[in-house]
Amino acid sequence: MTALELQEMEAPIGVEVRGFDPAAPLDDDVATELRRAFDQRGVLVFRGREIPHPVQVAVCEMLVGQFNRDVPVTVPTDNYYVSNVRDDGATPFGRLPFHSDGMWSVQPNLALSLYATEIEPPAIPTRFASTAVAWSTLPASLKERIDGLHAVHALGVIPRGEHADEVVVADFGLDVSTITPIAHHHPARARRSCT
């Protein structure tokens, strides 16, 4: 296997991973490098690589495998498509507002794989944010004000509209939700994050 090359991105989060071979086993050295990069920078980017779904699952499991879990984690058996051309695709139109996938669940995602198969103009870009960076840059007075407060996370609904520029909104009347502290610790990191 070609040695991994990890290039930090210009933003305060993200590492581009070069030299990753999805056909090779995830040995201890590769796992250690990827886990360290993920723990420090939060997003791993693999460009120009076809990575089969089972390998994506294996990488995600490896990235979070060292955490203790109180709730069993369900690993998806198939891809979940965000698409405006497939009949079974989620969000068939419009822009999603800022969100954190699965925050409404009892066991939020500790790792998530997003794999682009077809992107054509005028595709709306996917942007990433770090709650750890957000917390670290808050003024001390705001941290003090937030500490101890909680947020309600609700499962949204995806209305099927006719306009491509509509923003998909959550329905906060749904029963599937959870309440979590706004300021919290990720299981892998000593530094705090905010919801």
Short mmCIF file of C-alpha atoms in Angstrom, two decimals:
data_model
loop_
_atom_site.label_atom_id
_atom_site.label_comp_id
_atom_site.label_asym_id
_atom_site.label_seq_id
_atom_site.Cartn_x
_atom_site.Cartn_y
_atom_site.Cartn_z
CA MET A 1 0.00 0.00 0.00
CA THR A 2 1.22 3.51 -0.80
CA ALA A 3 2.07 5.50 2.31
CA LEU A 4 -0.70 7.83 3.40
CA GLU A 5 -0.21 11.53 2.92
CA LEU A 6 -2.34 13.72 5.17
CA GLN A 7 -2.73 17.35 4.11
CA GLU A 8 -4.47 19.75 6.47
CA MET A 9 -7.01 21.93 4.70
CA GLU A 10 -7.01 25.73 4.95
CA ALA A 11 -10.14 25.80 7.12
CA PRO A 12 -9.73 25.07 10.84
CA ILE A 13 -11.14 21.59 10.17
CA GLY A 14 -10.50 18.88 7.60
CA VAL A 15 -7.65 16.72 6.33
CA GLU A 16 -7.28 15.52 2.75
CA VAL A 17 -6.15 11.88 2.70
CA ARG A 18 -3.98 10.85 -0.23
CA GLY A 19 -2.63 7.39 -0.97
CA PHE A 20 -5.54 5.52 0.64
CA ASP A 21 -6.14 2.15 -1.02
CA PRO A 22 -9.72 0.96 -0.37
CA ALA A 23 -8.78 -2.57 -1.48
CA ALA A 24 -6.05 -2.90 1.15
CA PRO A 25 -6.77 -4.03 4.71
CA LEU A 26 -7.05 -1.33 7.38
CA ASP A 27 -3.86 -2.22 9.24
CA ASP A 28 -2.88 -0.71 12.59
CA ASP A 29 -0.61 1.98 11.09
CA VAL A 30 -3.28 3.21 8.67
CA ALA A 31 -5.94 3.09 11.39
CA THR A 32 -3.74 5.08 13.79
CA GLU A 33 -3.00 7.78 11.20
CA LEU A 34 -6.63 8.14 10.11
CA ARG A 35 -7.94 8.11 13.68
CA ARG A 36 -5.45 10.78 14.78
CA ALA A 37 -6.33 13.01 11.81
CA PHE A 38 -10.07 12.52 12.42
CA ASP A 39 -9.78 13.21 16.16
CA GLN A 40 -7.78 16.39 15.60
CA ARG A 41 -9.50 17.82 12.51
CA GLY A 42 -12.98 16.24 12.44
CA VAL A 43 -13.32 15.67 8.66
CA LEU A 44 -11.41 13.31 6.38
CA VAL A 45 -11.62 14.00 2.64
CA PHE A 46 -10.80 11.26 0.10
CA ARG A 47 -10.83 12.79 -3.40
CA GLY A 48 -11.02 10.92 -6.68
CA ARG A 49 -11.39 7.49 -5.12
CA GLU A 50 -14.13 4.95 -5.58
CA ILE A 51 -14.74 3.68 -2.07
CA PRO A 52 -17.31 0.88 -1.83
CA HIS A 53 -19.98 1.14 0.87
CA PRO A 54 -18.55 -1.75 2.99
CA VAL A 55 -15.17 0.02 3.10
CA GLN A 56 -16.85 3.28 4.15
CA VAL A 57 -18.59 1.40 6.97
CA ALA A 58 -15.30 -0.27 7.99
CA VAL A 59 -13.49 3.09 8.11
CA CYS A 60 -16.28 4.65 10.20
CA GLU A 61 -16.29 1.67 12.58
CA MET A 62 -12.50 1.93 12.89
CA LEU A 63 -12.69 5.67 13.61
CA VAL A 64 -15.15 5.23 16.48
CA GLY A 65 -14.23 1.71 17.60
CA GLN A 66 -12.30 2.86 20.62
CA PHE A 67 -15.27 4.60 22.24
CA ASN A 68 -17.34 3.02 24.99
CA ARG A 69 -21.00 2.91 24.05
CA ASP A 70 -23.99 2.71 26.35
CA VAL A 71 -26.34 2.14 23.42
CA PRO A 72 -25.81 -0.48 20.69
CA VAL A 73 -24.99 1.14 17.36
CA THR A 74 -26.89 0.08 14.25
CA VAL A 75 -24.70 0.01 11.15
CA PRO A 76 -26.64 0.69 7.94
CA THR A 77 -26.75 -2.25 5.56
CA ASP A 78 -27.26 -0.09 2.46
CA ASN A 79 -26.53 3.37 1.18
CA TYR A 80 -28.83 6.24 2.07
CA TYR A 81 -29.10 8.42 -1.01
CA VAL A 82 -29.51 12.18 -0.97
CA SER A 83 -30.69 12.68 -4.52
CA ASN A 84 -32.98 14.77 -6.67
CA VAL A 85 -33.01 12.23 -9.50
CA ARG A 86 -33.66 8.90 -7.73
CA ASP A 87 -37.20 8.05 -6.68
CA ASP A 88 -35.92 6.71 -3.34
CA GLY A 89 -33.61 9.67 -2.75
CA ALA A 90 -33.88 11.83 0.35
CA THR A 91 -34.29 15.60 -0.03
CA PRO A 92 -35.35 15.46 -3.68
CA PHE A 93 -35.24 19.25 -3.93
CA GLY A 94 -34.15 22.33 -2.13
CA ARG A 95 -31.44 23.24 0.32
CA LEU A 96 -31.00 21.68 3.73
CA PRO A 97 -30.43 24.19 6.52
CA PHE A 98 -27.47 23.77 8.85
CA HIS A 99 -27.92 20.52 10.71
CA SER A 100 -26.06 17.75 12.49
CA ASP A 101 -27.16 14.37 11.18
CA GLY A 102 -28.84 12.21 13.80
CA MET A 103 -28.54 14.66 16.71
CA TRP A 104 -32.16 13.87 17.59
CA SER A 105 -31.34 10.21 18.20
CA VAL A 106 -30.48 8.61 21.53
CA GLN A 107 -27.04 7.70 20.11
CA PRO A 108 -25.88 10.48 17.75
CA ASN A 109 -23.51 9.60 14.92
CA LEU A 110 -19.90 9.45 16.03
CA ALA A 111 -18.76 9.17 12.41
CA LEU A 112 -20.59 9.74 9.15
CA SER A 113 -19.57 8.95 5.57
CA LEU A 114 -20.76 11.19 2.75
CA TYR A 115 -19.85 9.87 -0.70
CA ALA A 116 -20.60 11.85 -3.86
CA THR A 117 -21.48 9.79 -6.94
CA GLU A 118 -22.78 12.46 -9.33
CA ILE A 119 -22.50 16.21 -8.89
CA GLU A 120 -23.60 18.47 -11.69
CA PRO A 121 -24.06 22.25 -11.82
CA PRO A 122 -25.87 23.97 -10.27
CA ALA A 123 -25.28 21.63 -7.32
CA ILE A 124 -25.58 23.20 -3.89
CA PRO A 125 -22.26 22.69 -2.04
CA THR A 126 -21.96 20.72 1.16
CA ARG A 127 -20.22 22.67 3.88
CA PHE A 128 -18.89 21.38 7.17
CA ALA A 129 -18.56 23.05 10.54
CA SER A 130 -16.83 22.09 13.76
CA THR A 131 -18.65 22.42 17.06
CA ALA A 132 -15.28 22.09 18.83
CA VAL A 133 -13.88 25.08 16.91
CA ALA A 134 -17.14 26.95 17.54
CA TRP A 135 -16.84 26.40 21.29
CA SER A 136 -13.15 27.31 21.39
CA THR A 137 -13.80 30.65 19.66
CA LEU A 138 -16.75 31.76 21.79
CA PRO A 139 -16.14 34.66 24.18
CA ALA A 140 -15.76 33.54 27.81
CA SER A 141 -18.89 35.45 28.81
CA LEU A 142 -20.99 33.55 26.26
CA LYS A 143 -19.49 30.20 27.31
CA GLU A 144 -20.45 30.97 30.89
CA ARG A 145 -23.98 31.90 29.83
CA ILE A 146 -24.41 28.71 27.72
CA ASP A 147 -22.85 26.26 30.18
CA GLY A 148 -25.64 24.26 31.80
CA LEU A 149 -28.25 25.04 29.12
CA HIS A 150 -29.78 22.34 26.92
CA ALA A 151 -30.94 22.06 23.30
CA VAL A 152 -33.90 20.15 21.87
CA HIS A 153 -33.06 18.13 18.74
CA ALA A 154 -36.02 17.01 16.64
CA LEU A 155 -36.27 14.65 13.69
CA GLY A 156 -37.27 16.67 10.64
CA VAL A 157 -39.60 15.89 7.79
CA ILE A 158 -38.88 16.31 4.10
CA PRO A 159 -41.83 17.85 2.27
CA ARG A 160 -41.87 17.19 -1.46
CA GLY A 161 -42.27 20.58 -3.04
CA GLU A 162 -42.02 21.76 -6.59
CA HIS A 163 -39.42 24.50 -6.26
CA ALA A 164 -35.73 23.61 -6.32
CA ASP A 165 -34.79 26.58 -4.15
CA GLU A 166 -37.07 25.67 -1.24
CA VAL A 167 -35.37 25.09 2.09
CA VAL A 168 -36.23 21.83 3.82
CA VAL A 169 -37.47 22.52 7.36
CA ALA A 170 -37.88 20.39 10.45
CA ASP A 171 -41.25 19.63 12.04
CA PHE A 172 -40.67 20.18 15.76
CA GLY A 173 -44.01 18.54 16.57
CA LEU A 174 -42.64 15.05 15.90
CA ASP A 175 -42.13 12.70 18.82
CA VAL A 176 -38.62 11.61 17.85
CA SER A 177 -36.34 14.01 19.69
CA THR A 178 -33.78 14.26 22.45
CA ILE A 179 -32.51 16.93 24.81
CA THR A 180 -28.75 17.35 25.24
CA PRO A 181 -26.43 19.83 26.94
CA ILE A 182 -25.37 22.61 24.55
CA ALA A 183 -21.79 22.35 25.83
CA HIS A 184 -20.57 18.75 25.86
CA HIS A 185 -17.57 16.50 25.32
CA HIS A 186 -17.14 14.21 22.31
CA PRO A 187 -16.26 10.68 23.50
CA ALA A 188 -12.86 10.85 21.77
CA ARG A 189 -11.76 14.34 22.70
CA ALA A 190 -10.87 16.16 25.85
CA ARG A 191 -11.91 19.50 24.34
CA ARG A 192 -15.46 20.65 24.56
CA SER A 193 -17.94 21.14 21.75
CA CYS A 194 -21.23 22.98 21.52
CA THR A 195 -24.46 21.83 19.93
#
